[in-house]
Structure formats: structure tokens, C-alpha cells
CSV table of C-alpha atoms in Angstrom, one decimal:
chain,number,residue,atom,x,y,z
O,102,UNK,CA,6.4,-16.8,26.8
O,103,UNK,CA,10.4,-15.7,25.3
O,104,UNK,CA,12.9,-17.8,27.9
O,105,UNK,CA,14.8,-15.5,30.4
O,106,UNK,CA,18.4,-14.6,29.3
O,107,UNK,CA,20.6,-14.3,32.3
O,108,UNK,CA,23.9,-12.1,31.9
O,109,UNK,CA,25.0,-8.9,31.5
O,110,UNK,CA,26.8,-9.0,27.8
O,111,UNK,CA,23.4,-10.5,26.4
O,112,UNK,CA,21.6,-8.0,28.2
O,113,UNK,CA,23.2,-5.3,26.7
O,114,UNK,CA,22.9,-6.7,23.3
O,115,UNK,CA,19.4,-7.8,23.5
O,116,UNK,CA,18.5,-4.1,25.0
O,117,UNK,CA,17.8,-2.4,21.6
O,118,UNK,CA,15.4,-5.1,20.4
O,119,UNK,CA,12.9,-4.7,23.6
O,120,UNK,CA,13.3,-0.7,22.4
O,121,UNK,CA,12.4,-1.1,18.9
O,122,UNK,CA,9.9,-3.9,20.4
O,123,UNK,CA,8.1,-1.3,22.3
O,124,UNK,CA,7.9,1.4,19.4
O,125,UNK,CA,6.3,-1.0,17.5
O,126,UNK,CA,2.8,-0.8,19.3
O,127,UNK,CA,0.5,1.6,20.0
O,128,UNK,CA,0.4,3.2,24.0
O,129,UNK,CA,-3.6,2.6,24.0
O,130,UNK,CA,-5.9,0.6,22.2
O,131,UNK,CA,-10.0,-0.4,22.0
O,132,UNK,CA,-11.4,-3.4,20.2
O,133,UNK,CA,-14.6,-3.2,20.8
O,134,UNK,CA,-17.8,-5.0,19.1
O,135,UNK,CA,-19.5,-2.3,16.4
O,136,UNK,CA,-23.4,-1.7,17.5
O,137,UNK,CA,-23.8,0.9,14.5
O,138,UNK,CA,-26.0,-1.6,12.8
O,139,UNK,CA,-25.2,0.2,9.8
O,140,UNK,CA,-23.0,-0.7,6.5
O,141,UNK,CA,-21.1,1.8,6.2
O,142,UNK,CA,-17.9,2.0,7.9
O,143,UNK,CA,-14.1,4.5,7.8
O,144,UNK,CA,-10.4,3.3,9.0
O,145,UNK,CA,-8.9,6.9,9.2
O,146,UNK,CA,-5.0,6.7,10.4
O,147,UNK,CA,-3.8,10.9,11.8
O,148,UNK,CA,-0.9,11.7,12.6
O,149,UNK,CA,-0.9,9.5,15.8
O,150,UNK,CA,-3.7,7.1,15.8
O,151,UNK,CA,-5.8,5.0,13.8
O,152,UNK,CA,-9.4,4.7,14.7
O,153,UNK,CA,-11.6,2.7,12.7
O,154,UNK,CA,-15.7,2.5,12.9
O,155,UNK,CA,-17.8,-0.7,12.0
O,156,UNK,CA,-15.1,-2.1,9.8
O,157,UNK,CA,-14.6,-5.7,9.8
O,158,UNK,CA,-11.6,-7.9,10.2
O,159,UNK,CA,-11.1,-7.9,6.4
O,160,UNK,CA,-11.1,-4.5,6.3
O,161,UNK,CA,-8.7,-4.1,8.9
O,162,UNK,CA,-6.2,-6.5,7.5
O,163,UNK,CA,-6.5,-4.9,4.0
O,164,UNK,CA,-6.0,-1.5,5.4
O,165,UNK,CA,-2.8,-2.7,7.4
O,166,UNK,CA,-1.1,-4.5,4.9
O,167,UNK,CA,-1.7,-2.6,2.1
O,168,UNK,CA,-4.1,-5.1,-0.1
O,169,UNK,CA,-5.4,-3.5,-3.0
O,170,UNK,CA,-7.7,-5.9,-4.3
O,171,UNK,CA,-9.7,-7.5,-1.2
O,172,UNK,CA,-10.3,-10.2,-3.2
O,173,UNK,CA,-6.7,-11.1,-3.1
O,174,UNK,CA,-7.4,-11.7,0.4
O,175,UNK,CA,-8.6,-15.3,0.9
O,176,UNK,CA,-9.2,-17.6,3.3
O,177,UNK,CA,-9.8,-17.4,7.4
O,178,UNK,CA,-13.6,-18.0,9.4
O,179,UNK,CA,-16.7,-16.2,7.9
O,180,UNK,CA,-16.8,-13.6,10.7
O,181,UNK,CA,-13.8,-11.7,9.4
O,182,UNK,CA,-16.3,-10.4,6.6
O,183,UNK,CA,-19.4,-9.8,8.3
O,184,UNK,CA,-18.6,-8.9,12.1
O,185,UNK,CA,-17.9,-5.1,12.9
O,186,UNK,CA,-15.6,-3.4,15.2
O,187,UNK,CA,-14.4,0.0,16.4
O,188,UNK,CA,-11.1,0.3,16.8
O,189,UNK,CA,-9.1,3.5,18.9
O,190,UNK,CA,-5.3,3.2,19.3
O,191,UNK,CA,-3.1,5.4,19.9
O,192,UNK,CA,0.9,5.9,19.2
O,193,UNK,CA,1.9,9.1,22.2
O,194,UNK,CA,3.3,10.9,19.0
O,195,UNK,CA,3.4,11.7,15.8
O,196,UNK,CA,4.6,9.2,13.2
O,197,UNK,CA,5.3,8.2,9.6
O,198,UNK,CA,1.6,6.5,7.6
O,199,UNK,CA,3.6,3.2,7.1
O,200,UNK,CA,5.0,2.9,10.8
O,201,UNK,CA,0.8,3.4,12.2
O,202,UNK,CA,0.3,0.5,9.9
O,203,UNK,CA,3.0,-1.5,10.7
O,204,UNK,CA,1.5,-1.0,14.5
O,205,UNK,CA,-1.5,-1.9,13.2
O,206,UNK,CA,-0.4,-5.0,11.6
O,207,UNK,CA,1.1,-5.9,15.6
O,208,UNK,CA,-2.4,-4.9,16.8
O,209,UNK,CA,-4.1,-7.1,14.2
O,210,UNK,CA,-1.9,-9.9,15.7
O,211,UNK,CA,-2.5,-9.3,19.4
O,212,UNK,CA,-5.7,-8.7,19.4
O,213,UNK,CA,-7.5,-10.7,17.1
O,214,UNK,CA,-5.0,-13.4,16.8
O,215,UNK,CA,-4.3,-13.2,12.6
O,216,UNK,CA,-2.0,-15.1,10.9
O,217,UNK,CA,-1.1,-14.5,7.2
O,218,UNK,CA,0.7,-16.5,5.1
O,219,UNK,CA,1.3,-15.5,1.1
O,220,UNK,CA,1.3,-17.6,-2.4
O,221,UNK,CA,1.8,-16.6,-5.5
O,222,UNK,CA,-0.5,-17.7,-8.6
O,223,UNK,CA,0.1,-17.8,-12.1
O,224,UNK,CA,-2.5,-16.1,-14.1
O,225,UNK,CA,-3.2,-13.5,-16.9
O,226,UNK,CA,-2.0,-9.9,-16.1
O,227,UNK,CA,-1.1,-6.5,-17.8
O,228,UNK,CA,3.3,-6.5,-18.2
O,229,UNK,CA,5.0,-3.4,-17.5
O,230,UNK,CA,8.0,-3.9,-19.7
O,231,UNK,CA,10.5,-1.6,-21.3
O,232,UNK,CA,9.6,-0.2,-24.4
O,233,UNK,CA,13.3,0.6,-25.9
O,234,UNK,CA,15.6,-1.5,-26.7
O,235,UNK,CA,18.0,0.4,-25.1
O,236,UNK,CA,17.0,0.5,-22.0
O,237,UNK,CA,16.3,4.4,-22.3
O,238,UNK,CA,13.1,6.3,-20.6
O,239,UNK,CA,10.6,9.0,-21.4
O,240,UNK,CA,11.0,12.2,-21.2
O,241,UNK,CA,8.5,12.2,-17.7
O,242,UNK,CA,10.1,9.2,-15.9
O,243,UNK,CA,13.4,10.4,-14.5
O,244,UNK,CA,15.8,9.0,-11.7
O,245,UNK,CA,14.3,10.4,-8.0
O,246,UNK,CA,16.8,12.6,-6.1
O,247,UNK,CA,16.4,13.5,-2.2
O,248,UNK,CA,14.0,10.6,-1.4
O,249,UNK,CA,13.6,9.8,2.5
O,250,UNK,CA,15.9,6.6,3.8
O,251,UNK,CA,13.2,6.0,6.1
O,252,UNK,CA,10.4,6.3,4.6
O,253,UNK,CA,12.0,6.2,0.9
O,254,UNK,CA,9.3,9.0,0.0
O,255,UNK,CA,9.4,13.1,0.5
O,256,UNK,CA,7.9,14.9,3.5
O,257,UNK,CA,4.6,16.4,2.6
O,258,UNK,CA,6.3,20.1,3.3
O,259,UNK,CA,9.5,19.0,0.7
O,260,UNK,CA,9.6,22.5,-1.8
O,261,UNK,CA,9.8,20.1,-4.7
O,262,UNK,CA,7.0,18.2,-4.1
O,263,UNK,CA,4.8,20.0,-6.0
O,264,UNK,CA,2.4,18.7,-8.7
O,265,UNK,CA,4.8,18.0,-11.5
O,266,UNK,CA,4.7,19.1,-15.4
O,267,UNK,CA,3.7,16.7,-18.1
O,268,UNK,CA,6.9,17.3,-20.8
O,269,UNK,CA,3.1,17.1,-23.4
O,270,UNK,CA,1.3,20.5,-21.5
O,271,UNK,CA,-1.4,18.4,-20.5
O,272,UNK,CA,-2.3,18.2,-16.6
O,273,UNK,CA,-1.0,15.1,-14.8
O,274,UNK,CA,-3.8,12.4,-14.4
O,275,UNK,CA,-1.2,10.4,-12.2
O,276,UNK,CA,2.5,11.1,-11.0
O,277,UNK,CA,4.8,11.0,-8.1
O,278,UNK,CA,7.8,11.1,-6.2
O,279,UNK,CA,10.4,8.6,-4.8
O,280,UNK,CA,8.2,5.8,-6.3
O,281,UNK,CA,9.7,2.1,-7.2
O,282,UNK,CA,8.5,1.1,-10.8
O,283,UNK,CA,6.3,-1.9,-8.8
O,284,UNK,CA,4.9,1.2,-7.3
O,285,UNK,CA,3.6,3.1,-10.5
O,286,UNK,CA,2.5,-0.5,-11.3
O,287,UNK,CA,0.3,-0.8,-8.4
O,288,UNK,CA,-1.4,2.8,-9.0
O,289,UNK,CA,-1.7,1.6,-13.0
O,290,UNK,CA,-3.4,-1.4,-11.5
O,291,UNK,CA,-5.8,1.1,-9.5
O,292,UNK,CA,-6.6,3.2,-12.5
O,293,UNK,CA,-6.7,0.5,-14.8
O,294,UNK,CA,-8.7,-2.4,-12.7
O,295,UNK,CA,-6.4,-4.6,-13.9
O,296,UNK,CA,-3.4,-6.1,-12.8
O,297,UNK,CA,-0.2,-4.6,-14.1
O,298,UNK,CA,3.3,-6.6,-13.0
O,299,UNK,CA,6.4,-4.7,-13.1
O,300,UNK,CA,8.8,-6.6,-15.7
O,301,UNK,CA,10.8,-4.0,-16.6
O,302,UNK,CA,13.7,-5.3,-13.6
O,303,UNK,CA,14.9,-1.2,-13.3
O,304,UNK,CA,15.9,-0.7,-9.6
O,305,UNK,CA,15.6,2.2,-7.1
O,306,UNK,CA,13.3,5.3,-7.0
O,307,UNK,CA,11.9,7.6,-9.8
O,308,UNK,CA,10.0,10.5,-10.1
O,309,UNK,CA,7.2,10.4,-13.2
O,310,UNK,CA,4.0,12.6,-14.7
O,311,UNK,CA,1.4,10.6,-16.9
O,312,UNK,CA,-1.1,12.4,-18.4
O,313,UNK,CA,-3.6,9.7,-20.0
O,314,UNK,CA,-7.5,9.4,-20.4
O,315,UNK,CA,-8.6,5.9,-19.3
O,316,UNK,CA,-12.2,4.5,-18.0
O,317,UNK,CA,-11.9,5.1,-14.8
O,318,UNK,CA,-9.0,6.9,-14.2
O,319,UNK,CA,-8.8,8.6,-10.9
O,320,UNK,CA,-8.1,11.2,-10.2
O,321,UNK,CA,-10.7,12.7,-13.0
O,322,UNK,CA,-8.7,15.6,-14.7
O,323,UNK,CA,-9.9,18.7,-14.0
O,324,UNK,CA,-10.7,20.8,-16.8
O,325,UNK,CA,-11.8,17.6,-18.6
O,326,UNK,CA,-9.4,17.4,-21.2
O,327,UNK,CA,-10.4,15.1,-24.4
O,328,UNK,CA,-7.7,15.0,-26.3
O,329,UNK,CA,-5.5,12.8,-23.8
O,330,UNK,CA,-3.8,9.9,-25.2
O,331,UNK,CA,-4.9,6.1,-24.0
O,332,UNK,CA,-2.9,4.9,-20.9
O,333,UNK,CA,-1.2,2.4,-23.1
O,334,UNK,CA,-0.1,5.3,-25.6
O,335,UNK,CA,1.0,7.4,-22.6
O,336,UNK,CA,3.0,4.9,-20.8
O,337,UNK,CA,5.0,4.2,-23.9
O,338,UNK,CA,5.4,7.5,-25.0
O,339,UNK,CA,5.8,10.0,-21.6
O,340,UNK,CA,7.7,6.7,-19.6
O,341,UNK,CA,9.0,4.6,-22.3
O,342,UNK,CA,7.7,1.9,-21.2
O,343,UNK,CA,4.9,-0.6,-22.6
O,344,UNK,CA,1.8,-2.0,-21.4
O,345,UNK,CA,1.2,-5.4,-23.1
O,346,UNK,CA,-2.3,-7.2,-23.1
O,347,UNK,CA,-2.5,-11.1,-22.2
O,348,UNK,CA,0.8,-11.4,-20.5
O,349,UNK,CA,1.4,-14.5,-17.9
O,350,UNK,CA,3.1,-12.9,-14.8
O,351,UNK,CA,2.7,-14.3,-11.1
O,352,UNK,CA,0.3,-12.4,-8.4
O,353,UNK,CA,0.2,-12.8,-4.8
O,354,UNK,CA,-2.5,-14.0,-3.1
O,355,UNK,CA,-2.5,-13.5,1.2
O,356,UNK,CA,-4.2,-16.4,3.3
O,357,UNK,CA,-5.7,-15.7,6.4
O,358,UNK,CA,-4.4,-18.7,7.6
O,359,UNK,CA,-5.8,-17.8,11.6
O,360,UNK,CA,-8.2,-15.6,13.1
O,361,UNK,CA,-9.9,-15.0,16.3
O,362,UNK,CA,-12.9,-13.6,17.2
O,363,UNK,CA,-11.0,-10.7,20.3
O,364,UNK,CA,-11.9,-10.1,24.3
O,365,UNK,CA,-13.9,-7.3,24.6
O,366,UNK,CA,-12.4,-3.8,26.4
């Protein structure tokens, strides 16, 4: 329990905390124990709630915290993998897809008691590196303008976020908007199966269109189109930047360093 503070002054000045304090959960929320008895499971976040059926504690954290790979995701009592839960909360009013999962990190905490703590490993990865020596891009990765300071993206109703144009013709297999180049690393690492690093050390937010053919590569294009360079072609030619095989680069890794099994509703 947080020590009283006595006193007007630090009253006033500790007042905004306990306001962003109480944004920072959800009005109502169930844990409750899954009795589906069935494997399949959903974690669905709308515009105000998140509500997830017969997922387990692994699931949960990946979906909160954004873990790609759940085998990144070590560590904590067997339970977290095999026991099921449903899970209604709800915010009182529309928010941003990053706040509901900041709030459902908080949940996560309160409710089931996890603790995380990260570590990064050296092993062999994909390197996103520039491809120029001059430091110069493609054609189809270009500086982003008008990005959200809050949410560092563009509202879904933004006029210009529309499905960009590949500078080749060809329909975009993968772009976006606002994104960090870590960011289009992370969705190459989705496509791919592999992890990419970012070691190209650019800063702030770009807009970009690849338009590659890849095992794998999801979204499929729609007409199939066959004549679609490689990913590794693409990314050198449409971002100027390079893919390169065999690199050593450092990946994180989060420990679930404590878990509880949660009081039932």
C-alpha cells in the first residue's frame, strides 16, 4: 500500500498522476475459468473492450505486449500454457488499440499477478541495412508526413490513408503509414518467418509500398501476380535497403518472471 502524502502543494502536484492512474484501467472486468473444453480460442479488442474466450495466460500476455513470436516468451509455471480463461473488460469509451492493450497489460498485472522482465540474446538473424552508400532510399520508402503524436500512426478515416502505389505498377504485398523502420522490420519478420533486425540507424516515421513474392507472404496478392521480384530484390530495389543472410544481431527474449493462477468473479 503507496504511503499517505499529507499537504496541500503535494496534493496538487501528485493530482494528475491518480488521473492518468485511473485511465489506465478498464471500468469493469471478468476473469473467469474457461469451461469451453475446446482448443480453439479469440482475444478480440473493439473500440472499448477487450474480451477474450478460452485463451490462456500466454496468449494473453502475447496479445498485450505485442509478442510476435510466442516462443520468445519463456519462462513462468506450466499453467500459463494450458489453463483457459474468458476475459470481459471494459474501458466506458472509446479508445486508441495500443491504449486497450496498455490496460490490458495493467489487467494482466492485477489480476493474475505477471511479472516480466526482458533479455536480449545474441543469435543469427536477417539485417536490415542500407543498401547505398549514400544513405539515399527507394523510390517507395519516403519520409511520413501528418502522423498522429499520440498514437504516431493515421486515423483509420485520414483521406490519405489509402492503399498506396508501388512506383513498379505491381499491387502492394505489404506497405504502410507512419511506420518506424524497426516497424517494417517486424512485419518482414511476419512475412518472412525469420527474424529481421533493423540496422539501418534511420530515425522517425516513413511511409513505404513493397510489392514482393515470398513463401508465405501475407497478405496473398490478389490477382496472383508471378512476375514479382523476391523480398530480398524488392527491399533493395523499391526501399533501398538490403536484406543480408547470416547476420549476428541481438533479439529479445521476455521472461515471465511471476504468475498467478487469479480469484474467480
Amino acid at each position: 500500500m503507496r504511503s499517505r502524502i499529507v499537504g496541500a502543494v503535494l496534493s496538487a502536484l501528485l493530482f494528475p498522476i491518480a488521473v492518468v492512474w485511473a485511465q489506465s484501467t478498464f471500468e469493469v472486468a471478468s476473469v473467469k475459468p474457461s469451461t469451453t473444453g475446446n482448443s480453439g480460442w479469440s482475444i478480440d479488442y473493439t473500440a472499448d473492450s477487450l474480451r477474450a474466450t478460452n485463451a490462456t495466460l500466454l496468449a494473453l500476455i502475447q496479445s498485450a505486449y505485442g509478442i510476435i513470436w510466442s516462443d520468445r516468451l519463456v519462462g513462468g509455471p506450466n499453467w500459463v500454457r494450458t489453463t483457459r480463461f474468458d476475459v470481459n473488460a471494459k474501458a466506458g469509451q472509446a479508445l486508441p488499440r495500443e491504449r486497450l492493450r496498455l490496460m490490458a497489460q495493467r489487467l494482466l498485472e492485477d489480476r493474475f499477478g505477471v511479472a516480466l522482465t526482458r533479455e536480449q540474446r545474441e543469435q543469427e538473424v536477417y539485417a536490415l541495412r542500407l543498401a547505398r552508400t549514400d544513405g539515399r532510399t527507394g523510390p517507395d520508402l519516403r519520409g511520413a508526413d501528418g502522423c498522429d503524436p499520440e498514437t504516431g500512426g493515421r486515423s483509420a478515416t485520414d483521406p490519405t490513408r489509402t492503399r498506396p502505389q508501388s512506383s513498379t505498377g505491381a499491387t502492394p504485398t505489404y506497405y504502410g503509414w507512419c511506420t518506424t523502420i524497426s516497424g517494417i522490420a517486424t512485419g518482414l519478420t511476419r512475412h518472412l518467418g525469420v527474424e529481421v533486425v533493423d540496422q539501418t540507424a534511420l530515425p522517425g516515421r516513413w511511409d513505404f509500398v513493397l510489392a514482393f513474392t515470398a513463401p508465405g507472404a501475407v497478405p496473398a496478392v490478389e490477382p496472383l501476380q508471378t512476375n514479382l521480384p523476391s523480398v530480398f530484390a524488392a527491399v533493395e530495389e523499391q526501399l533501398g535497403l538490403k536484406l543480408e543472410r547470416n547476420a549476428r544481431g541481438s533479439v529479445e527474449y521476455v521472461i515471465i518472471a511471476a504468475a498467478r493462477a487469479p480469484t474467480e468473479d
